[in-house]
Every structure is written in C-alpha cells, then in structure tokens.
Coordinates of C-alpha atoms in Angstrom, one line a residue:
M25 CA 0.1 0.3 -0.1
I26 CA 1.2 3.4 -0.4
P27 CA -0.1 6.0 2.4
T28 CA -1.2 8.9 1.2
K29 CA 0.7 12.6 0.9
L30 CA 3.5 10.4 0.3
L31 CA 4.3 10.8 -3.9
M32 CA 4.7 14.5 -5.2
Y33 CA 4.4 14.6 -9.5
R34 CA 6.3 16.8 -11.7
G35 CA 5.2 17.9 -14.6
P36 CA 6.4 15.7 -17.0
R37 CA 7.5 19.4 -20.0
G38 CA 9.1 21.4 -16.0
G39 CA 5.5 22.3 -14.8
A40 CA 6.1 23.1 -11.4
P41 CA 5.6 20.5 -9.1
R42 CA 2.2 20.5 -7.3
S43 CA 1.3 18.2 -4.4
E44 CA -2.2 16.4 -4.1
A45 CA -4.0 14.2 -1.9
R46 CA -4.4 11.0 -3.6
G47 CA -6.2 8.2 -2.0
D48 CA -4.9 4.8 -1.5
A49 CA -3.9 2.0 -3.7
F50 CA -2.4 -0.9 -3.9
R51 CA 1.1 -0.3 -5.6
R52 CA 2.2 -1.6 -9.0
K53 CA 5.8 -3.0 -8.8
K54 CA 7.9 -1.0 -10.6
S55 CA 12.0 -0.5 -11.7
C56 CA 13.6 2.5 -11.0
G57 CA 13.8 3.5 -14.4
E58 CA 10.2 3.5 -14.7
L59 CA 10.1 5.9 -12.0
F60 CA 12.4 8.1 -12.9
Q61 CA 10.0 8.2 -16.5
K62 CA 7.0 8.5 -14.7
G63 CA 7.8 12.2 -12.9
Y64 CA 7.8 9.8 -9.6
R65 CA 10.2 11.7 -6.4
V66 CA 10.2 10.3 -2.7
R67 CA 9.4 13.7 -1.1
L68 CA 12.2 15.3 0.3
G69 CA 11.0 18.3 2.4
P70 CA 10.9 21.3 2.1
R71 CA 14.2 21.1 0.6
G72 CA 13.4 18.8 -1.3
V73 CA 12.9 21.4 -3.9
A74 CA 16.3 23.4 -4.1
M75 CA 18.8 20.5 -4.1
E76 CA 16.2 19.2 -7.1
K77 CA 16.9 22.8 -8.7
E78 CA 21.1 22.2 -7.1
R79 CA 20.9 18.5 -9.3
Q80 CA 19.9 19.9 -12.8
K81 CA 23.2 22.3 -13.0
G82 CA 26.7 21.4 -13.3
P83 CA 28.5 18.2 -12.1
Y84 CA 25.5 16.8 -10.6
L85 CA 24.0 17.1 -13.9
A86 CA 25.9 13.9 -15.4
L87 CA 26.0 12.1 -12.4
W88 CA 22.2 12.7 -12.0
T89 CA 21.9 11.7 -15.4
S90 CA 24.2 7.9 -14.7
L91 CA 22.3 7.3 -12.5
S92 CA 18.8 8.1 -13.9
F93 CA 20.6 5.9 -17.4
L94 CA 21.8 3.1 -14.9
C95 CA 18.1 2.9 -13.2
K96 CA 16.3 2.8 -16.1
W97 CA 17.6 0.1 -18.2
G98 CA 21.8 -0.2 -17.9
L99 CA 21.6 -3.0 -14.6
R100 CA 20.0 -5.2 -16.3
F101 CA 22.6 -7.6 -17.1
L102 CA 23.0 -8.7 -13.4
R103 CA 19.5 -10.8 -14.2
A104 CA 22.6 -13.0 -15.5
L105 CA 23.2 -13.8 -11.7
R106 CA 20.0 -15.7 -11.2
L107 CA 20.9 -18.8 -13.1
I108 CA 23.6 -18.8 -10.4
Q109 CA 19.8 -20.7 -9.0
F110 CA 19.5 -22.9 -11.7
S111 CA 21.3 -26.2 -10.0
E112 CA 18.7 -25.4 -7.3
I113 CA 15.4 -25.6 -9.6
L114 CA 17.2 -28.4 -11.3
Q115 CA 17.0 -30.5 -7.6
F116 CA 13.1 -29.1 -6.8
L117 CA 11.7 -30.8 -10.7
N118 CA 14.3 -33.9 -9.4
I119 CA 16.0 -33.8 -12.0
L120 CA 19.7 -33.5 -10.8
K121 CA 20.0 -35.9 -8.3
T122 CA 22.7 -37.7 -8.1
S123 CA 26.4 -35.7 -6.7
N124 CA 28.6 -35.2 -9.0
S125 CA 25.6 -33.7 -11.8
I126 CA 24.9 -30.8 -8.8
K127 CA 28.2 -29.9 -8.8
L128 CA 29.0 -29.9 -12.5
V129 CA 25.4 -27.7 -12.5
N130 CA 26.7 -25.5 -9.8
L131 CA 30.8 -24.8 -11.5
C132 CA 28.8 -23.9 -14.6
S133 CA 26.7 -22.1 -14.1
I134 CA 28.2 -19.8 -11.6
F135 CA 30.6 -19.6 -14.2
I136 CA 28.3 -18.3 -16.9
S137 CA 26.9 -16.4 -15.1
T138 CA 29.8 -14.4 -13.8
W139 CA 30.8 -14.6 -17.7
L140 CA 28.2 -13.4 -19.0
T141 CA 27.0 -10.4 -16.1
A142 CA 31.2 -8.9 -15.9
A143 CA 30.3 -8.9 -20.4
G144 CA 27.4 -7.5 -19.1
F145 CA 29.2 -4.4 -17.2
I146 CA 31.9 -3.7 -20.3
H147 CA 29.2 -3.2 -23.1
L148 CA 27.6 -1.1 -20.1
V149 CA 30.1 1.3 -19.8
E150 CA 31.2 1.0 -23.3
N151 CA 28.7 2.4 -25.1
S152 CA 28.3 4.8 -22.3
G153 CA 31.0 6.2 -22.1
D154 CA 33.0 7.7 -18.0
P155 CA 30.9 9.8 -16.5
W156 CA 33.9 12.8 -16.4
E157 CA 34.2 13.0 -19.6
N158 CA 31.3 13.7 -20.9
F159 CA 30.7 10.7 -22.4
Q160 CA 32.8 11.8 -25.1
N161 CA 34.9 8.8 -25.3
S162 CA 31.8 5.9 -25.9
Q163 CA 32.4 2.9 -28.8
S164 CA 29.7 0.5 -30.0
L165 CA 30.4 -2.2 -28.6
S166 CA 27.1 -5.1 -28.9
Y167 CA 27.1 -7.5 -26.3
W168 CA 27.7 -10.8 -28.0
E169 CA 31.2 -9.2 -28.7
C170 CA 31.5 -8.4 -24.8
V171 CA 31.3 -11.7 -24.4
Y172 CA 34.1 -12.1 -26.9
L173 CA 36.3 -10.1 -25.1
L174 CA 35.5 -11.3 -21.4
M175 CA 36.2 -15.3 -23.0
V176 CA 39.2 -13.7 -24.8
T177 CA 40.8 -11.7 -21.2
M178 CA 39.6 -15.2 -18.6
S179 CA 42.2 -17.0 -20.9
T180 CA 44.8 -14.5 -21.4
V181 CA 44.7 -14.6 -24.4
G182 CA 44.0 -11.3 -25.4
Y183 CA 43.8 -11.0 -28.9
G184 CA 44.0 -7.2 -28.8
D185 CA 41.0 -6.8 -32.1
V186 CA 38.9 -6.2 -29.2
Y187 CA 39.0 -3.9 -25.8
A188 CA 38.2 -1.8 -23.9
K189 CA 39.0 2.3 -24.7
T190 CA 37.5 3.8 -21.6
T191 CA 38.6 4.2 -18.4
L192 CA 36.0 2.8 -16.8
G193 CA 36.0 -0.5 -18.3
R194 CA 39.6 -0.9 -18.1
L195 CA 40.0 0.2 -14.4
F196 CA 36.7 -3.2 -14.5
M197 CA 39.2 -5.7 -16.8
V198 CA 42.5 -4.6 -14.5
F199 CA 39.9 -6.2 -11.3
F200 CA 38.1 -8.8 -13.5
I201 CA 41.7 -10.4 -14.7
L202 CA 43.0 -11.4 -11.0
G203 CA 39.2 -12.8 -10.0
G204 CA 38.5 -14.3 -13.8
L205 CA 42.0 -15.5 -14.7
A206 CA 41.8 -18.0 -10.9
M207 CA 37.8 -18.6 -12.0
F208 CA 39.0 -19.8 -15.0
A209 CA 41.8 -21.6 -13.9
S210 CA 39.8 -23.7 -11.4
Y211 CA 36.5 -24.1 -12.5
V212 CA 37.8 -25.6 -16.0
P213 CA 39.9 -28.2 -15.6
E214 CA 36.7 -29.2 -12.6
I215 CA 33.5 -29.1 -15.1
I216 CA 36.2 -31.0 -17.9
E217 CA 37.7 -34.3 -15.0
L218 CA 34.0 -34.3 -13.5
I219 CA 32.2 -35.1 -17.3
G220 CA 35.1 -36.5 -18.3
N221 CA 34.8 -39.0 -14.9
R222 CA 31.2 -40.3 -16.5
K223 CA 31.1 -43.9 -17.4
K224 CA 31.3 -45.0 -20.2
Y225 CA 28.4 -47.3 -20.0
G226 CA 25.8 -45.4 -17.0
G227 CA 23.2 -44.9 -19.8
S228 CA 19.5 -46.3 -18.9
Y229 CA 18.0 -49.1 -20.9
S230 CA 14.5 -48.3 -23.0
A231 CA 12.5 -50.4 -23.1
V232 CA 10.9 -51.2 -26.9
N233 CA 7.1 -51.6 -26.7
G234 CA 6.4 -55.8 -27.5
R235 CA 10.4 -56.1 -27.0
K236 CA 10.7 -58.1 -22.9
H237 CA 14.1 -58.4 -21.9
I238 CA 16.0 -59.7 -19.4
V239 CA 18.6 -59.1 -16.9
V240 CA 22.2 -60.3 -16.7
C241 CA 24.8 -59.5 -13.5
G242 CA 26.8 -61.6 -11.4
H243 CA 29.9 -63.1 -12.7
I244 CA 30.3 -60.8 -16.0
T245 CA 33.4 -62.2 -18.1
L246 CA 34.3 -63.2 -21.9
E247 CA 34.2 -66.6 -21.0
S248 CA 30.8 -66.6 -19.3
V249 CA 29.3 -64.1 -21.8
S250 CA 30.3 -65.7 -25.4
N251 CA 28.6 -69.3 -23.6
F252 CA 25.2 -68.1 -22.5
L253 CA 25.0 -66.0 -26.0
K254 CA 26.2 -69.3 -28.1
D255 CA 23.7 -71.1 -26.7
F256 CA 21.0 -68.2 -25.4
L257 CA 21.2 -67.1 -29.3
H258 CA 21.6 -70.1 -31.2
K259 CA 20.6 -70.1 -35.1
D260 CA 18.4 -73.5 -33.8
R261 CA 15.8 -71.3 -32.2
D262 CA 13.3 -69.7 -33.1
D263 CA 13.5 -65.8 -33.6
V264 CA 14.5 -64.7 -30.3
N265 CA 12.4 -62.1 -30.1
V266 CA 13.8 -60.8 -26.3
E267 CA 16.6 -58.5 -25.3
I268 CA 19.5 -59.3 -22.9
V269 CA 20.9 -56.2 -21.1
F270 CA 23.9 -57.1 -18.8
L271 CA 24.8 -55.0 -15.4
H272 CA 28.2 -54.7 -14.1
N273 CA 30.1 -52.8 -11.9
I274 CA 33.7 -53.1 -14.1
S275 CA 33.8 -51.6 -17.4
P276 CA 34.4 -54.9 -19.6
N277 CA 37.1 -55.3 -21.1
L278 CA 38.2 -54.7 -25.9
E279 CA 38.0 -58.3 -26.1
L280 CA 33.9 -58.5 -24.4
E281 CA 33.2 -55.2 -25.8
A282 CA 33.6 -57.1 -28.8
L283 CA 31.6 -59.5 -28.2
F284 CA 29.5 -57.0 -27.6
K285 CA 29.3 -54.8 -30.4
R286 CA 29.1 -58.2 -32.5
H287 CA 25.5 -58.8 -31.5
F288 CA 24.4 -55.1 -30.6
T289 CA 20.6 -55.7 -31.8
Q290 CA 20.2 -58.1 -29.1
V291 CA 22.3 -57.0 -26.0
E292 CA 23.2 -53.9 -23.8
F293 CA 25.9 -53.4 -21.2
Y294 CA 26.1 -51.0 -18.3
Q295 CA 27.8 -50.4 -15.7
G296 CA 26.6 -50.4 -12.3
S297 CA 26.3 -53.1 -9.6
V298 CA 22.8 -55.0 -8.6
L299 CA 23.3 -54.0 -4.8
N300 CA 22.3 -50.0 -5.8
P301 CA 18.1 -49.3 -6.4
H302 CA 19.4 -47.1 -9.0
D303 CA 21.7 -49.0 -10.8
L304 CA 18.6 -50.8 -10.9
A305 CA 16.1 -48.8 -11.9
R306 CA 18.6 -47.9 -14.9
V307 CA 17.9 -51.3 -16.0
K308 CA 14.0 -51.7 -15.4
I309 CA 14.4 -54.8 -13.7
E310 CA 11.2 -54.3 -12.5
S311 CA 10.0 -54.4 -16.5
A312 CA 12.0 -57.9 -17.0
D313 CA 11.0 -60.8 -17.6
A314 CA 13.5 -62.9 -15.8
C315 CA 17.4 -61.6 -14.3
L316 CA 19.9 -64.1 -14.1
I317 CA 22.3 -64.3 -12.3
L318 CA 25.7 -66.4 -13.0
A319 CA 28.2 -67.4 -10.6
N320 CA 32.1 -67.8 -10.8
K321 CA 32.9 -71.8 -11.1
Y322 CA 36.6 -71.1 -11.2
C323 CA 36.7 -69.5 -7.7
P324 CA 38.9 -70.8 -5.3
D325 CA 35.9 -70.2 -2.1
P326 CA 32.3 -71.6 -3.4
D327 CA 30.5 -70.4 -0.2
A328 CA 31.2 -67.2 -0.9
E329 CA 30.7 -66.9 -4.2
D330 CA 27.4 -67.9 -3.6
A331 CA 26.3 -65.9 -0.2
S332 CA 27.1 -63.1 -3.1
N333 CA 25.2 -64.1 -5.0
I334 CA 22.2 -65.0 -2.8
M335 CA 22.9 -60.9 -1.4
R336 CA 21.8 -59.9 -4.9
V337 CA 18.5 -61.7 -4.6
I338 CA 18.1 -59.7 -2.0
S339 CA 18.5 -56.9 -3.3
I340 CA 16.8 -57.2 -6.5
K341 CA 13.7 -58.9 -4.5
N342 CA 13.1 -55.5 -2.4
Y343 CA 13.1 -54.1 -5.5
S344 CA 10.8 -55.3 -7.0
P345 CA 9.5 -58.8 -5.9
K346 CA 7.8 -59.5 -8.6
I347 CA 10.3 -60.2 -10.4
R348 CA 11.8 -63.7 -11.3
I349 CA 15.2 -64.2 -10.4
I350 CA 17.0 -67.9 -11.5
T351 CA 20.4 -67.9 -10.0
Q352 CA 23.3 -70.0 -9.8
M353 CA 24.6 -72.0 -6.8
L354 CA 27.9 -73.9 -6.5
Q355 CA 26.7 -76.1 -3.0
Y356 CA 23.4 -77.6 -1.8
H357 CA 23.8 -76.5 1.3
N358 CA 23.3 -73.0 0.3
K359 CA 20.3 -73.1 -2.2
A360 CA 18.4 -73.4 1.7
H361 CA 19.0 -69.5 2.8
L362 CA 17.3 -68.4 -0.8
L363 CA 14.0 -69.7 1.1
N364 CA 14.1 -67.1 4.1
I365 CA 13.6 -64.5 1.5
P366 CA 10.2 -63.7 1.8
S367 CA 9.7 -62.6 -1.7
W368 CA 11.4 -66.3 -3.4
N369 CA 8.7 -68.5 -4.6
W370 CA 9.5 -71.4 -5.9
K371 CA 6.3 -71.6 -7.4
E372 CA 6.7 -68.3 -9.6
G373 CA 9.4 -69.3 -11.2
D374 CA 12.3 -68.4 -9.4
D375 CA 14.9 -71.3 -9.6
A376 CA 18.5 -71.6 -8.2
I377 CA 20.3 -74.4 -10.3
C378 CA 23.0 -76.5 -8.8
L379 CA 26.2 -76.9 -10.7
A380 CA 27.6 -79.5 -7.7
E381 CA 23.5 -81.6 -8.1
L382 CA 23.7 -82.1 -11.2
K383 CA 27.0 -82.9 -11.9
A384 CA 26.4 -86.2 -8.7
G385 CA 22.8 -86.2 -10.2
F386 CA 24.9 -86.6 -13.4
I387 CA 27.6 -89.1 -11.6
A388 CA 24.6 -91.3 -10.0
Q389 CA 22.6 -91.7 -12.9
S390 CA 25.6 -93.7 -15.5
C391 CA 25.8 -95.4 -12.1
L392 CA 23.0 -97.1 -13.6
A393 CA 22.9 -96.6 -16.8
Q394 CA 26.2 -95.9 -19.1
G395 CA 26.3 -93.0 -21.1
L396 CA 23.8 -91.6 -19.9
S397 CA 24.8 -88.4 -18.9
T398 CA 26.8 -87.8 -21.5
M399 CA 23.5 -87.9 -23.3
L400 CA 21.9 -85.9 -21.3
A401 CA 24.8 -82.8 -21.5
N402 CA 24.3 -83.1 -25.4
L403 CA 20.8 -83.1 -25.2
F404 CA 20.5 -79.9 -22.9
S405 CA 23.2 -77.7 -24.8
M406 CA 23.2 -76.1 -28.6
R407 CA 24.8 -77.8 -31.2
S408 CA 24.5 -77.3 -34.8
F409 CA 24.9 -80.2 -36.8
I410 CA 27.6 -80.7 -38.9
E411 CA 27.8 -83.4 -41.4
I412 CA 30.1 -85.7 -42.3
E413 CA 30.3 -87.6 -45.3
E414 CA 32.0 -90.9 -44.7
D415 CA 29.5 -93.1 -42.6
T416 CA 30.7 -94.2 -40.1
W417 CA 29.6 -93.7 -35.5
Q418 CA 30.7 -90.3 -35.7
K419 CA 27.9 -89.6 -38.4
Y420 CA 25.1 -90.9 -36.6
Y421 CA 26.7 -89.8 -33.2
L422 CA 27.1 -85.9 -34.4
E423 CA 23.7 -86.1 -35.8
G424 CA 22.5 -86.9 -33.0
V425 CA 24.4 -84.6 -30.5
A426 CA 22.4 -80.9 -33.0
N427 CA 19.6 -82.1 -31.0
E428 CA 18.0 -80.2 -28.0
M429 CA 15.0 -80.6 -25.8
Y430 CA 11.8 -78.4 -26.7
T431 CA 8.1 -77.5 -25.7
E432 CA 5.0 -77.1 -28.2
Y433 CA 1.4 -76.8 -27.7
L434 CA 0.1 -79.9 -29.3
S435 CA -2.4 -79.3 -31.9
S436 CA -6.8 -80.8 -31.6
A437 CA -6.3 -82.9 -33.9
F438 CA -4.4 -84.9 -30.8
V439 CA -7.6 -84.6 -28.9
G440 CA -8.6 -87.6 -27.3
L441 CA -6.0 -89.8 -28.6
S442 CA -4.0 -91.7 -25.5
F443 CA -0.3 -90.9 -25.2
P444 CA 1.5 -94.0 -27.0
A445 CA -1.0 -92.7 -29.9
V446 CA 0.2 -89.6 -29.7
C447 CA 4.2 -90.8 -30.0
E448 CA 3.6 -92.6 -33.1
L449 CA 1.8 -90.4 -34.8
C450 CA 4.8 -88.2 -34.3
Y451 CA 7.2 -90.0 -34.9
V452 CA 6.1 -91.7 -37.8
K453 CA 3.5 -89.1 -39.4
L454 CA 6.1 -86.5 -38.1
K455 CA 9.9 -86.8 -37.1
L456 CA 9.0 -85.4 -33.6
L457 CA 9.9 -87.7 -30.8
L458 CA 7.7 -86.9 -27.8
I459 CA 8.3 -88.3 -24.4
A460 CA 6.6 -86.4 -22.1
I461 CA 3.2 -84.3 -21.5
E462 CA 2.5 -81.3 -19.1
N463 CA -1.1 -82.3 -17.3
K464 CA -3.1 -80.2 -15.6
S465 CA -5.8 -81.5 -12.2
E466 CA -9.0 -80.1 -12.2
L467 CA -7.1 -78.0 -9.2
G468 CA -5.2 -76.0 -11.4
E469 CA -2.2 -77.7 -10.3
S470 CA 0.6 -79.6 -13.8
S471 CA 2.6 -81.5 -13.5
I472 CA 5.5 -83.0 -16.2
L473 CA 4.3 -86.7 -16.3
I474 CA 7.3 -89.0 -18.6
N475 CA 6.6 -91.2 -20.5
P476 CA 2.7 -91.9 -19.5
G477 CA 0.8 -95.4 -20.0
N478 CA -2.3 -95.5 -21.7
H479 CA -4.7 -93.9 -19.5
V480 CA -3.8 -90.3 -20.2
K481 CA -5.6 -88.6 -22.7
M482 CA -4.7 -86.0 -24.6
Q483 CA -7.0 -81.8 -23.7
E484 CA -7.0 -78.9 -25.6
G485 CA -4.2 -76.9 -24.3
T486 CA -1.4 -79.6 -24.4
L487 CA 1.8 -78.8 -24.0
G488 CA 3.9 -81.3 -25.4
F489 CA 8.2 -81.9 -24.6
F490 CA 10.1 -82.8 -28.2
I491 CA 13.5 -84.1 -28.9
A492 CA 14.1 -82.6 -32.4
S493 CA 17.1 -80.5 -34.3
D494 CA 15.6 -77.0 -34.3
A495 CA 13.0 -74.8 -32.9
K496 CA 10.9 -74.7 -36.4
E497 CA 10.5 -79.0 -36.1
V498 CA 8.7 -78.9 -33.8
K499 CA 5.7 -76.3 -35.3
R500 CA 4.2 -79.3 -37.1
A501 CA 2.8 -81.0 -33.7
F502 CA 1.1 -77.3 -33.8
F503 CA 0.1 -76.5 -37.0
Y504 CA -1.3 -80.1 -37.8
C505 CA -4.9 -80.8 -39.1
K506 CA -5.5 -84.5 -39.8
A507 CA -7.8 -83.2 -42.7
C508 CA -4.3 -81.5 -44.7
H509 CA -2.3 -83.0 -44.1
D510 CA -3.3 -86.5 -43.9
D511 CA -1.8 -87.7 -46.8
I512 CA 1.0 -85.3 -46.7
T513 CA 4.7 -87.2 -46.6
D514 CA 7.5 -84.8 -46.3
P515 CA 6.9 -83.2 -42.6
K516 CA 8.8 -80.5 -44.3
R517 CA 5.4 -79.4 -45.7
I518 CA 3.7 -79.8 -42.5
K519 CA 2.8 -75.7 -41.7
K520 CA 0.0 -73.2 -40.9
C521 CA -3.2 -74.5 -42.8
G522 CA -6.7 -72.0 -44.2
C523 CA -8.5 -75.1 -43.1
K524 CA -11.9 -74.0 -41.7
R525 CA -12.9 -77.5 -39.4
R526 CA -9.4 -76.2 -37.3
E527 CA -10.5 -75.2 -34.4
Y528 CA -7.7 -73.6 -31.7
T529 CA -8.7 -72.9 -28.3
Y530 CA -5.3 -72.7 -27.1
A531 CA -3.4 -70.0 -28.6
P532 CA 0.4 -69.4 -28.2
P533 CA 1.4 -65.9 -27.9
T534 CA 2.6 -63.5 -30.6
T535 CA 6.0 -62.8 -29.6
P536 CA 8.9 -65.8 -28.4
T537 CA 9.3 -65.2 -24.8
T538 CA 12.7 -66.2 -23.6
P539 CA 14.5 -69.1 -23.8
T540 CA 15.9 -71.9 -21.7
L541 CA 13.8 -70.3 -18.7
T542 CA 11.0 -73.4 -18.0
P543 CA 12.3 -75.6 -15.1
L544 CA 11.7 -79.1 -15.5
M545 CA 9.2 -78.9 -11.7
T546 CA 7.4 -82.2 -11.1
H547 CA 4.1 -82.3 -9.1
H548 CA 4.4 -78.7 -8.9
S549 CA 1.3 -76.0 -8.5
F550 CA 2.6 -73.7 -10.7
H551 CA 0.3 -72.5 -14.4
P552 CA 3.5 -72.3 -16.4
Q553 CA 4.0 -69.3 -19.1
P554 CA 2.8 -70.0 -23.0
L555 CA 6.1 -71.3 -24.4
P556 CA 6.3 -72.9 -27.3
H557 CA 8.9 -74.5 -29.0
L558 CA 11.8 -72.9 -26.0
P559 CA 14.5 -75.8 -24.8
L560 CA 14.1 -76.7 -20.5
S561 CA 16.5 -75.3 -18.5
L562 CA 18.9 -78.2 -16.6
N563 CA 17.3 -77.7 -13.1
N564 CA 16.1 -79.8 -11.2
L565 CA 16.7 -82.5 -13.5
P566 CA 17.9 -85.6 -11.9
A567 CA 15.1 -85.5 -10.3
S568 CA 13.4 -86.8 -12.8
L569 CA 16.4 -88.9 -13.9
D570 CA 14.0 -91.9 -12.6
D571 CA 11.4 -91.3 -14.6
Y572 CA 13.5 -90.4 -17.7
F573 CA 15.7 -93.2 -17.4
S574 CA 12.7 -96.1 -17.1
F575 CA 11.4 -94.5 -20.1
C576 CA 14.4 -95.2 -22.4
H577 CA 14.3 -99.4 -21.5

C-alpha cells in the first residue's frame, strides 16, 4: 500500500511541482527507470525542491543523468546472476539426483553467470563512456563482442581485436583479470574432470514396446558371456525377440566389448551394481521378464561366491519382489538360505541351479546307465549339426548331438488320443520324438508326466516335450491338421493351413518368450507361461532322471 501524501508529481514539461492528496492505492511493481521516467520522486521535505534544482546544473547533472540511465535499463545485465540458482531449480524438479551432476551444474552456472554479468558491465560502460568525459569517449560494441572480449581476457589470450577504451572499462578489466583468471584456472579443469569421469556405460535402458528383455548379472566375463550368448542366441532356436541387458560394476575389456558389438542388436551392457537401487532402475528390472545371476565356477571359495549371489538376490527382491530370478549356486546346502527371503517363490518361477547337485546327479545316474550323463549333456546343450560324408559311427553321433529338447503345444487333432498313439503319430508322421507332456488337474495344478500310459488322454492346450534338431521342427505338432496333412509324406510341408474345421482353443503368444527359462518341475502347482518350442533348463533335472531312465528302458 502507498500511503497518502507521500508522492509528489512533477509535470513532464518542467512545470512547477505540485502536491495532491491521493487515496490509498495498491503499488504496482516498477523499476527505478520507470519511476524516473514517469516523474515520481520521494518527497524530501522543504529542502527537496532546492536540492533538485541544484542537481540540474554543474557536475550534479552528469551524475544524476548517469544514475537515471543506470536505473532505467543499464543494470539489466545483473539478471544473469539468477543462473546461480539454476541447480536448485533442477533439484526441485527432481532432475538432478547425484552429487556429481549437482556439482557440475553448480560450477557451470557460476562460471556462465559471472561471464555474462561481466560482459554486460563492459557493454554498459563502453557504449556509454566515462561520466567525467561527458560521455564522449564511448565506442559501439555489441553484447556478444563483449562476451568474446571477456572470454579471451579470462583465458589470458588477449588477441587485441576488441579492447576497452573507457577508463571505467579498463579499470574493471584489471580487477576482472585477477578474479576471472583464478576462476577460469580452477573451474574449467574441474568441469572437464567431472564430464570426463562420466561412465561410458552409465546410461539407462530404453524399453521398446512389444519387445521383452532379461537382465544378466553376477560373474560377467568373456567366457561366461560367450557361453551364455552362444546358447541363448543359437540359430536352432526360433526368432528370439528378447533383448539381453548385462549389468556389472566393472567396465568390459576390449575382447568383451567386441563381443557385445557383434551382438549389438540384442545385447546391451550397463556399468553398475545390483546392490544399488539406482542401477536397478536404470536397467528397468521391474519390467524385465527375468533376472539371471551367473556364478563363478572356478572361484577358490564356493561359499563366498554363493553368499555374494544370495546378496544379489536379496537386493533385487527388495527392489522388485515380483521379478523372476534364476540364480546359479555352487553348493547345495546354500540353496536353503534362499527360502528365508520373503518374496522368493518357487511356484512363480524363482529357481536356483546348483552345479554341484547336477554333477552329483549325473554321476549317480551314470552308475545305473552308462553313457546317460553324456546323452543328457548333449541333449541340453545347443549344437549345430555337422555333416560328414563318411558312413561311420561319428556321423550318427553328430546327428544325435544336434538334437535338443523343446516344448510346443499340441494341435486339436491330437485331442482324445492316448499318449502312445500321439507318440507314434509324431514319430512316424511328423518325425518328432515326444517324451513327456504337461498334465493339469481339475484343481489347476500341473505336473510333468514322462511316458505315461494309455490312461492319459490328450486335452486342449496340452504342452508336449519333444526332442528335435531345431525349433521349427516342433512347430509341426502345433500346425498338424488331420484333414489337410493326412496325405502328406514330407514332414517339411506340414505348415499352418487355412482349414475352417481346425479350431484353436489355445493360442500361443504372438511374440517368442525367453528360452531356457522354464524349469523341469514335477508335481507342482505352478502354471507355466506359454513357452512354445523352447528348450528346457537343467534345473531339478536329477529329480526326474529315474522316470527318464525307466522310459529309456
């Protein structure tokens, strides 16, 4: 509020000042220049008029004109100092979160605001001139020329093409060199160091709609990554529309980096730790299909390696309790610690693959059937068929080694048939070896039946387990139609038909899901996700070897 009888109005044409009582009014925010331009003055009492007349002549006139000039528009360059608060604004907007980013923005804002403010002062005094010279020694300089002048002066280069002519400008440059040189020498190297210390693999994963991804962490080396990619991205699989995201706290070496570049369309690497929630958010682990934790099989202390992997599981589950985790363990007794994690759920797909348990199971089954461990190892490893011309035992062995285990849903043409009849039809007609099916009870519980008898009939949406050379072959079991394919002798011609009598009560997913993520589990209530023609993992394999052995004999 502006009190009454406080302001005196002077006519713009030099009329006699007069006072009048004004009612209370709200004050509009005005700059000092507007107050001088409108003719408003703060009332100074009886001596105010005499003092104002005295200022209008002699040296007071130049000083008063300079003050009015500065207050009107000359000090607008000071607005550049507001850039110092730029980092606080970004923190309020939750854009700056890390200490390095806050420090970098602070240094840059102080440096730029000081640079622009000093350039504004030089621009003012050089275009105005010195007051004691009656403003006759001014020169015309643009603002950006002044910015250029300040930069070359601050960096002690001083080309001399642009320089200050006024006394005020030269005096300011003397003091600015002292402070600007110190600031330039301290701030610029620190800014470069902060920018240079940014991690090469410190970005964030950008999820693509319609494309799934898995996160792989733990023991990330050239050997472990190459073996994983060789099996996961094998050409015998169907088109795998899954992106692999590796997360490790150490940047990859040149060989590992070259491996990532060879698979750049499906593989990404980010540097970070799964123990840091910020790094887990960078790889979008909450939206990942699964998280795989690799163990170091050659570590000198297996218990310490298992403890590290258990800590990784705890960190990931604390961040995203619903994420599916498949971890490798070296010692069997360490699997019990995973049960103490509240969000660990075997029924939802969480699994631990114990390498020592698998080795012991293979050795035990090899005592019952010689060569069974070799056959199973060949069955669960991805190898391409190597053709040789000689008709020797190596030819048939390599042909068998090229086969793997896949899963696929049976078509409606098999509904109502017994398991032996379906096995015969698949072997004779489709050239596929069906060894097991997934059976669902009335309560919704599912179990894996290996070579069941005649009492088991096929139902709609029955999942079969096949031994085949690639994923395209097992598609025949899904596309088979008795009306259209009954007279076909070449199994390669069995493809999707347009028969109207063929009805699908179960439709597979339109996009392939993550391979090698479906554990072979018996008598469980877990409803497996639809995973067409995908090889099985080795988890819980020894538990079902007895049934498999009886099937083979």
